[in-house]
PDB file of C-alpha atoms in Angstrom:
ATOM      1  CA  UNK A   1       0.000   0.000   0.000  1.00  0.00           C
ATOM      2  CA  UNK A   2       1.158   3.509  -0.790  1.00  0.00           C
ATOM      3  CA  UNK A   3       2.308   5.325   2.291  1.00  0.00           C
ATOM      4  CA  UNK A   4       2.434   8.738   0.625  1.00  0.00           C
ATOM      5  CA  UNK A   5      -0.074   9.679  -2.045  1.00  0.00           C
ATOM      6  CA  UNK A   6       0.065  12.783  -4.166  1.00  0.00           C
ATOM      7  CA  UNK A   7      -3.018  12.693  -6.335  1.00  0.00           C
ATOM      8  CA  UNK A   8      -2.178  15.599  -8.630  1.00  0.00           C
ATOM      9  CA  UNK A   9       0.408  14.595 -11.253  1.00  0.00           C
ATOM     10  CA  UNK A  10       0.351  18.118 -12.659  1.00  0.00           C
ATOM     11  CA  UNK A  11      -1.160  21.514 -11.988  1.00  0.00           C
ATOM     12  CA  UNK A  12      -1.375  24.810 -13.830  1.00  0.00           C
ATOM     13  CA  UNK A  13      -1.852  27.940 -11.741  1.00  0.00           C
ATOM     14  CA  UNK A  14      -2.001  31.599 -12.658  1.00  0.00           C
ATOM     15  CA  UNK A  15       0.781  33.749 -11.294  1.00  0.00           C
ATOM     16  CA  UNK A  16      -0.041  35.474  -7.986  1.00  0.00           C
ATOM     17  CA  UNK A  17      -2.754  32.980  -7.129  1.00  0.00           C
ATOM     18  CA  UNK A  18      -2.483  30.667  -4.142  1.00  0.00           C
ATOM     19  CA  UNK A  19      -2.005  26.980  -4.834  1.00  0.00           C
ATOM     20  CA  UNK A  20      -2.597  23.896  -2.737  1.00  0.00           C
ATOM     21  CA  UNK A  21      -0.698  20.689  -3.412  1.00  0.00           C
ATOM     22  CA  UNK A  22      -2.280  17.601  -1.909  1.00  0.00           C
ATOM     23  CA  UNK A  23      -0.562  14.936   0.144  1.00  0.00           C
ATOM     24  CA  UNK A  24      -2.142  12.101   2.092  1.00  0.00           C
ATOM     25  CA  UNK A  25      -0.206   9.603   4.131  1.00  0.00           C
ATOM     26  CA  UNK A  26      -0.655   6.319   5.874  1.00  0.00           C
ATOM     27  CA  UNK A  27       1.050   5.346   9.087  1.00  0.00           C
ATOM     28  CA  UNK A  28       0.281   3.576  12.327  1.00  0.00           C
ATOM     29  CA  UNK A  29       3.045   5.404  14.191  1.00  0.00           C
ATOM     30  CA  UNK A  30       2.025   8.076  16.653  1.00  0.00           C
ATOM     31  CA  UNK A  31       5.221  10.023  16.050  1.00  0.00           C
ATOM     32  CA  UNK A  32       6.179  10.973  12.521  1.00  0.00           C
ATOM     33  CA  UNK A  33       7.345  13.891  10.464  1.00  0.00           C
ATOM     34  CA  UNK A  34       6.086  15.228   7.163  1.00  0.00           C
ATOM     35  CA  UNK A  35       8.299  17.073   4.728  1.00  0.00           C
ATOM     36  CA  UNK A  36       7.910  18.942   1.486  1.00  0.00           C
ATOM     37  CA  UNK A  37      10.681  19.306  -1.058  1.00  0.00           C
ATOM     38  CA  UNK A  38      10.899  21.309  -4.258  1.00  0.00           C
ATOM     39  CA  UNK A  39      12.734  20.086  -7.332  1.00  0.00           C
ATOM     40  CA  UNK A  40      13.182  22.755 -10.008  1.00  0.00           C
ATOM     41  CA  UNK A  41      14.150  21.888 -13.556  1.00  0.00           C
ATOM     42  CA  UNK A  42      17.807  22.161 -12.589  1.00  0.00           C
ATOM     43  CA  UNK A  43      17.316  18.962 -10.622  1.00  0.00           C
ATOM     44  CA  UNK A  44      18.344  19.690  -7.046  1.00  0.00           C
ATOM     45  CA  UNK A  45      16.087  18.747  -4.131  1.00  0.00           C
ATOM     46  CA  UNK A  46      15.320  21.712  -1.900  1.00  0.00           C
ATOM     47  CA  UNK A  47      13.814  21.274   1.557  1.00  0.00           C
ATOM     48  CA  UNK A  48      10.813  23.578   2.049  1.00  0.00           C
ATOM     49  CA  UNK A  49       8.900  22.835   5.218  1.00  0.00           C
ATOM     50  CA  UNK A  50       8.425  20.326   8.021  1.00  0.00           C
ATOM     51  CA  UNK A  51       5.421  19.346  10.161  1.00  0.00           C
ATOM     52  CA  UNK A  52       5.665  17.090  13.182  1.00  0.00           C
ATOM     53  CA  UNK A  53       2.805  14.826  14.128  1.00  0.00           C
ATOM     54  CA  UNK A  54       2.590  16.371  17.582  1.00  0.00           C
ATOM     55  CA  UNK A  55       2.733  19.960  16.380  1.00  0.00           C
ATOM     56  CA  UNK A  56      -0.498  21.676  17.222  1.00  0.00           C
ATOM     57  CA  UNK A  57      -0.003  24.539  14.812  1.00  0.00           C
ATOM     58  CA  UNK A  58       0.421  24.342  11.089  1.00  0.00           C
ATOM     59  CA  UNK A  59       3.980  24.946   9.959  1.00  0.00           C
ATOM     60  CA  UNK A  60       4.785  28.085   7.996  1.00  0.00           C
ATOM     61  CA  UNK A  61       7.927  29.186   6.168  1.00  0.00           C
ATOM     62  CA  UNK A  62       7.561  32.438   4.281  1.00  0.00           C
ATOM     63  CA  UNK A  63       5.076  31.880   1.450  1.00  0.00           C
ATOM     64  CA  UNK A  64       4.832  28.187   2.277  1.00  0.00           C
ATOM     65  CA  UNK A  65       2.444  26.775   4.804  1.00  0.00           C
ATOM     66  CA  UNK A  66       1.348  23.273   5.580  1.00  0.00           C
ATOM     67  CA  UNK A  67      -2.332  22.503   6.064  1.00  0.00           C
ATOM     68  CA  UNK A  68      -2.027  19.590   8.484  1.00  0.00           C
ATOM     69  CA  UNK A  69      -5.196  17.613   9.168  1.00  0.00           C
ATOM     70  CA  UNK A  70      -4.111  14.743  11.350  1.00  0.00           C
ATOM     71  CA  UNK A  71      -7.440  12.932  11.541  1.00  0.00           C
ATOM     72  CA  UNK A  72      -7.674  12.913   7.770  1.00  0.00           C
ATOM     73  CA  UNK A  73      -3.980  12.068   7.417  1.00  0.00           C
ATOM     74  CA  UNK A  74      -3.372  14.889   5.038  1.00  0.00           C
ATOM     75  CA  UNK A  75      -0.507  17.377   4.854  1.00  0.00           C
ATOM     76  CA  UNK A  76      -1.196  19.730   1.993  1.00  0.00           C
ATOM     77  CA  UNK A  77       1.323  22.348   0.952  1.00  0.00           C
ATOM     78  CA  UNK A  78      -0.056  25.829   0.369  1.00  0.00           C
ATOM     79  CA  UNK A  79       1.944  28.358  -1.614  1.00  0.00           C
ATOM     80  CA  UNK A  80       0.616  31.882  -1.336  1.00  0.00           C
ATOM     81  CA  UNK A  81       0.996  34.477  -4.089  1.00  0.00           C
ATOM     82  CA  UNK A  82       2.623  32.085  -6.538  1.00  0.00           C
ATOM     83  CA  UNK A  83       5.572  33.230  -8.626  1.00  0.00           C
ATOM     84  CA  UNK A  84       7.007  32.023 -11.906  1.00  0.00           C
ATOM     85  CA  UNK A  85       9.963  30.623  -9.967  1.00  0.00           C
ATOM     86  CA  UNK A  86       7.641  28.288  -8.120  1.00  0.00           C
ATOM     87  CA  UNK A  87       7.320  26.166 -11.247  1.00  0.00           C
ATOM     88  CA  UNK A  88       8.847  22.843 -10.232  1.00  0.00           C
ATOM     89  CA  UNK A  89       8.162  19.320  -9.038  1.00  0.00           C
ATOM     90  CA  UNK A  90       7.008  19.138  -5.449  1.00  0.00           C
ATOM     91  CA  UNK A  91       7.428  16.054  -3.312  1.00  0.00           C
ATOM     92  CA  UNK A  92       5.801  15.117  -0.052  1.00  0.00           C
ATOM     93  CA  UNK A  93       7.741  12.751   2.211  1.00  0.00           C
ATOM     94  CA  UNK A  94       7.339  11.150   5.621  1.00  0.00           C
ATOM     95  CA  UNK A  95       9.570   9.795   8.324  1.00  0.00           C
ATOM     96  CA  UNK A  96       8.164   7.495  10.988  1.00  0.00           C
ATOM     97  CA  UNK A  97       9.615   6.839  14.424  1.00  0.00           C
ATOM     98  CA  UNK A  98       9.510   3.094  13.710  1.00  0.00           C
ATOM     99  CA  UNK A  99      11.419   3.531  10.445  1.00  0.00           C
ATOM    100  CA  UNK A 100      13.500   6.620   9.948  1.00  0.00           C
ATOM    101  CA  UNK A 101      13.822   6.243   6.213  1.00  0.00           C
ATOM    102  CA  UNK A 102      12.214   8.997   4.195  1.00  0.00           C
ATOM    103  CA  UNK A 103       9.221   7.678   2.257  1.00  0.00           C
ATOM    104  CA  UNK A 104       8.311   9.694  -0.827  1.00  0.00           C
ATOM    105  CA  UNK A 105       5.270  10.474  -2.874  1.00  0.00           C
ATOM    106  CA  UNK A 106       5.440  10.435  -6.664  1.00  0.00           C
ATOM    107  CA  UNK A 107       5.379  14.219  -6.851  1.00  0.00           C
ATOM    108  CA  UNK A 108       3.268  16.977  -8.393  1.00  0.00           C
ATOM    109  CA  UNK A 109       4.493  19.045 -11.299  1.00  0.00           C
ATOM    110  CA  UNK A 110       3.454  22.652 -10.764  1.00  0.00           C
ATOM    111  CA  UNK A 111       3.518  25.134 -13.621  1.00  0.00           C
ATOM    112  CA  UNK A 112       2.881  28.803 -12.928  1.00  0.00           C
ATOM    113  CA  UNK A 113       1.421  30.699 -15.866  1.00  0.00           C
ATOM    114  CA  UNK A 114       2.249  34.399 -16.362  1.00  0.00           C
TER     115      UNK A 114
ATOM    116  CA  UNK B   1      23.370  25.408   1.515  1.00  0.00           C
ATOM    117  CA  UNK B   2      24.476  22.104   2.960  1.00  0.00           C
ATOM    118  CA  UNK B   3      27.925  21.138   1.725  1.00  0.00           C
ATOM    119  CA  UNK B   4      27.234  18.066  -0.351  1.00  0.00           C
ATOM    120  CA  UNK B   5      29.028  17.316  -3.583  1.00  0.00           C
ATOM    121  CA  UNK B   6      28.259  14.461  -5.903  1.00  0.00           C
ATOM    122  CA  UNK B   7      30.605  13.295  -8.622  1.00  0.00           C
ATOM    123  CA  UNK B   8      30.351  12.785 -11.452  1.00  0.00           C
ATOM    124  CA  UNK B   9      27.279  14.851 -12.292  1.00  0.00           C
ATOM    125  CA  UNK B  10      26.683  12.977 -15.513  1.00  0.00           C
ATOM    126  CA  UNK B  11      27.906   9.598 -16.715  1.00  0.00           C
ATOM    127  CA  UNK B  12      27.247   7.317 -19.633  1.00  0.00           C
ATOM    128  CA  UNK B  13      28.472   3.761 -19.258  1.00  0.00           C
ATOM    129  CA  UNK B  14      28.092   0.438 -20.985  1.00  0.00           C
ATOM    130  CA  UNK B  15      26.121  -2.514 -19.742  1.00  0.00           C
ATOM    131  CA  UNK B  16      28.233  -4.835 -17.623  1.00  0.00           C
ATOM    132  CA  UNK B  17      30.803  -2.281 -16.501  1.00  0.00           C
ATOM    133  CA  UNK B  18      31.299  -1.304 -12.859  1.00  0.00           C
ATOM    134  CA  UNK B  19      30.470   2.268 -11.905  1.00  0.00           C
ATOM    135  CA  UNK B  20      31.211   4.198  -8.738  1.00  0.00           C
ATOM    136  CA  UNK B  21      29.448   7.370  -7.682  1.00  0.00           C
ATOM    137  CA  UNK B  22      30.890   9.538  -4.955  1.00  0.00           C
ATOM    138  CA  UNK B  23      29.201  11.687  -2.361  1.00  0.00           C
ATOM    139  CA  UNK B  24      31.294  14.083  -0.314  1.00  0.00           C
ATOM    140  CA  UNK B  25      30.000  16.185   2.593  1.00  0.00           C
ATOM    141  CA  UNK B  26      31.574  18.940   4.622  1.00  0.00           C
ATOM    142  CA  UNK B  27      28.890  19.050   7.341  1.00  0.00           C
ATOM    143  CA  UNK B  28      30.266  16.219   9.480  1.00  0.00           C
ATOM    144  CA  UNK B  29      26.812  14.619   9.493  1.00  0.00           C
ATOM    145  CA  UNK B  30      26.597  11.062  10.724  1.00  0.00           C
ATOM    146  CA  UNK B  31      23.902   9.800   8.374  1.00  0.00           C
ATOM    147  CA  UNK B  32      24.267   9.519   4.621  1.00  0.00           C
ATOM    148  CA  UNK B  33      21.887   8.066   2.063  1.00  0.00           C
ATOM    149  CA  UNK B  34      21.795   7.075  -1.568  1.00  0.00           C
ATOM    150  CA  UNK B  35      18.512   7.369  -3.464  1.00  0.00           C
ATOM    151  CA  UNK B  36      17.490   6.837  -7.021  1.00  0.00           C
ATOM    152  CA  UNK B  37      14.808   8.849  -8.746  1.00  0.00           C
ATOM    153  CA  UNK B  38      12.717   7.453 -11.561  1.00  0.00           C
ATOM    154  CA  UNK B  39       9.587   8.943 -13.144  1.00  0.00           C
ATOM    155  CA  UNK B  40       6.442   8.079 -11.224  1.00  0.00           C
ATOM    156  CA  UNK B  41       8.340   6.673  -8.225  1.00  0.00           C
ATOM    157  CA  UNK B  42       9.536   9.662  -6.283  1.00  0.00           C
ATOM    158  CA  UNK B  43      12.807   8.782  -4.575  1.00  0.00           C
ATOM    159  CA  UNK B  44      13.682   5.286  -3.441  1.00  0.00           C
ATOM    160  CA  UNK B  45      16.334   4.452  -0.909  1.00  0.00           C
ATOM    161  CA  UNK B  46      19.187   2.259  -2.123  1.00  0.00           C
ATOM    162  CA  UNK B  47      21.543   2.151   0.871  1.00  0.00           C
ATOM    163  CA  UNK B  48      22.287   4.282   3.858  1.00  0.00           C
ATOM    164  CA  UNK B  49      25.062   4.718   6.365  1.00  0.00           C
ATOM    165  CA  UNK B  50      24.860   5.533  10.068  1.00  0.00           C
ATOM    166  CA  UNK B  51      28.571   5.914  10.601  1.00  0.00           C
ATOM    167  CA  UNK B  52      31.984   5.007   9.278  1.00  0.00           C
ATOM    168  CA  UNK B  53      31.854   1.424   8.014  1.00  0.00           C
ATOM    169  CA  UNK B  54      28.231   1.130   9.175  1.00  0.00           C
ATOM    170  CA  UNK B  55      25.820   0.676   6.306  1.00  0.00           C
ATOM    171  CA  UNK B  56      22.497  -0.962   5.646  1.00  0.00           C
ATOM    172  CA  UNK B  57      20.239  -1.794   2.735  1.00  0.00           C
ATOM    173  CA  UNK B  58      17.305   0.235   1.584  1.00  0.00           C
ATOM    174  CA  UNK B  59      14.291  -0.550  -0.507  1.00  0.00           C
ATOM    175  CA  UNK B  60      16.089  -1.136  -3.835  1.00  0.00           C
ATOM    176  CA  UNK B  61      19.559  -2.371  -2.951  1.00  0.00           C
ATOM    177  CA  UNK B  62      19.943  -5.258  -5.412  1.00  0.00           C
ATOM    178  CA  UNK B  63      22.855  -4.648  -7.769  1.00  0.00           C
ATOM    179  CA  UNK B  64      24.359  -1.902  -5.602  1.00  0.00           C
ATOM    180  CA  UNK B  65      26.983  -1.807  -2.906  1.00  0.00           C
ATOM    181  CA  UNK B  66      28.263   1.036  -0.754  1.00  0.00           C
ATOM    182  CA  UNK B  67      31.260   1.915   1.323  1.00  0.00           C
ATOM    183  CA  UNK B  68      32.011   4.560   3.879  1.00  0.00           C
ATOM    184  CA  UNK B  69      35.608   4.660   5.024  1.00  0.00           C
ATOM    185  CA  UNK B  70      35.477   8.292   6.182  1.00  0.00           C
ATOM    186  CA  UNK B  71      32.714  10.406   7.669  1.00  0.00           C
ATOM    187  CA  UNK B  72      32.730  12.733   4.686  1.00  0.00           C
ATOM    188  CA  UNK B  73      32.618  10.199   1.851  1.00  0.00           C
ATOM    189  CA  UNK B  74      29.932   7.706   0.846  1.00  0.00           C
ATOM    190  CA  UNK B  75      30.489   5.695  -2.305  1.00  0.00           C
ATOM    191  CA  UNK B  76      27.840   3.897  -4.336  1.00  0.00           C
ATOM    192  CA  UNK B  77      29.008   1.128  -6.664  1.00  0.00           C
ATOM    193  CA  UNK B  78      27.068  -0.570  -9.376  1.00  0.00           C
ATOM    194  CA  UNK B  79      28.860  -3.891  -9.624  1.00  0.00           C
ATOM    195  CA  UNK B  80      27.804  -4.582 -13.210  1.00  0.00           C
ATOM    196  CA  UNK B  81      25.644  -1.841 -14.641  1.00  0.00           C
ATOM    197  CA  UNK B  82      22.355  -2.729 -16.310  1.00  0.00           C
ATOM    198  CA  UNK B  83      19.951  -0.619 -18.335  1.00  0.00           C
ATOM    199  CA  UNK B  84      17.448  -0.742 -15.450  1.00  0.00           C
ATOM    200  CA  UNK B  85      19.949   1.231 -13.393  1.00  0.00           C
ATOM    201  CA  UNK B  86      19.664   4.212 -15.712  1.00  0.00           C
ATOM    202  CA  UNK B  87      18.399   6.822 -13.308  1.00  0.00           C
ATOM    203  CA  UNK B  88      19.173   9.984 -11.405  1.00  0.00           C
ATOM    204  CA  UNK B  89      21.032   9.249  -8.181  1.00  0.00           C
ATOM    205  CA  UNK B  90      20.879  11.502  -5.162  1.00  0.00           C
ATOM    206  CA  UNK B  91      23.001  11.532  -2.091  1.00  0.00           C
ATOM    207  CA  UNK B  92      21.534  12.973   1.101  1.00  0.00           C
ATOM    208  CA  UNK B  93      22.815  13.703   4.588  1.00  0.00           C
ATOM    209  CA  UNK B  94      21.199  14.113   7.960  1.00  0.00           C
ATOM    210  CA  UNK B  95      22.589  15.094  11.312  1.00  0.00           C
ATOM    211  CA  UNK B  96      20.375  12.706  13.185  1.00  0.00           C
ATOM    212  CA  UNK B  97      18.130   9.932  11.977  1.00  0.00           C
ATOM    213  CA  UNK B  98      14.902  10.971  13.598  1.00  0.00           C
ATOM    214  CA  UNK B  99      11.361  11.475  12.437  1.00  0.00           C
ATOM    215  CA  UNK B 100      11.666  15.227  12.929  1.00  0.00           C
ATOM    216  CA  UNK B 101      14.860  15.832  10.971  1.00  0.00           C
ATOM    217  CA  UNK B 102      15.088  16.878   7.378  1.00  0.00           C
ATOM    218  CA  UNK B 103      17.652  15.496   4.979  1.00  0.00           C
ATOM    219  CA  UNK B 104      19.731  17.668   2.678  1.00  0.00           C
ATOM    220  CA  UNK B 105      20.482  16.590  -0.832  1.00  0.00           C
ATOM    221  CA  UNK B 106      23.290  16.787  -3.313  1.00  0.00           C
ATOM    222  CA  UNK B 107      22.690  17.976  -6.846  1.00  0.00           C
ATOM    223  CA  UNK B 108      22.245  14.499  -8.285  1.00  0.00           C
ATOM    224  CA  UNK B 109      24.090  12.314 -10.761  1.00  0.00           C
ATOM    225  CA  UNK B 110      22.445  11.401 -14.028  1.00  0.00           C
ATOM    226  CA  UNK B 111      23.584   7.910 -15.011  1.00  0.00           C
ATOM    227  CA  UNK B 112      22.810   6.377 -18.370  1.00  0.00           C
ATOM    228  CA  UNK B 113      23.593   2.720 -19.013  1.00  0.00           C
ATOM    229  CA  UNK B 114      23.678   1.860 -22.718  1.00  0.00           C
TER     230      UNK B 114
END
């Protein structure tokens, strides 16, 4: 069974609009971490934001925020006021206390239109 | 940016030849990982290391071996390259191997086996 599911293979968004990238996860651990990474066309993997399973508040980092709904097992990435430079692949990943290996979703390709 | 260097960045090799990819870090992090990235699969863990000479297998370790003789270097070897090992390979590092710790990635190595 997939542990990390990203249901949107690709998205087109108008510049300056907000965008939400979906991520659902499956784990029986009580303690786990959720991560989002950005991969631009140049290929590097850039860490964006982290949410811990015990964090009561949604994580925020600049224009990035994480809409964490624990009961629904979802950890959606929200990018406010999108920019052309946000065009990239975005990956959701999880680490569980029982298994520290990062488990990855298949990614969402985001294209920002001018 | 985390100090992680992968070499080579690009390589074309023939089926049946051995290939070694190098990952070098300047962060003195204990944990190092090798992933491969293929379309539709996100990243998959090949091997990881939790210290000098301490390594373990990941999800897709068949056909790969690793060595870590120094904290800063983690080598990935394809014993006899096959076309199915054509992929982009990423090295990552992490200070601790916990559910709340992000990993930082190198720039990737694009390997083509012909």
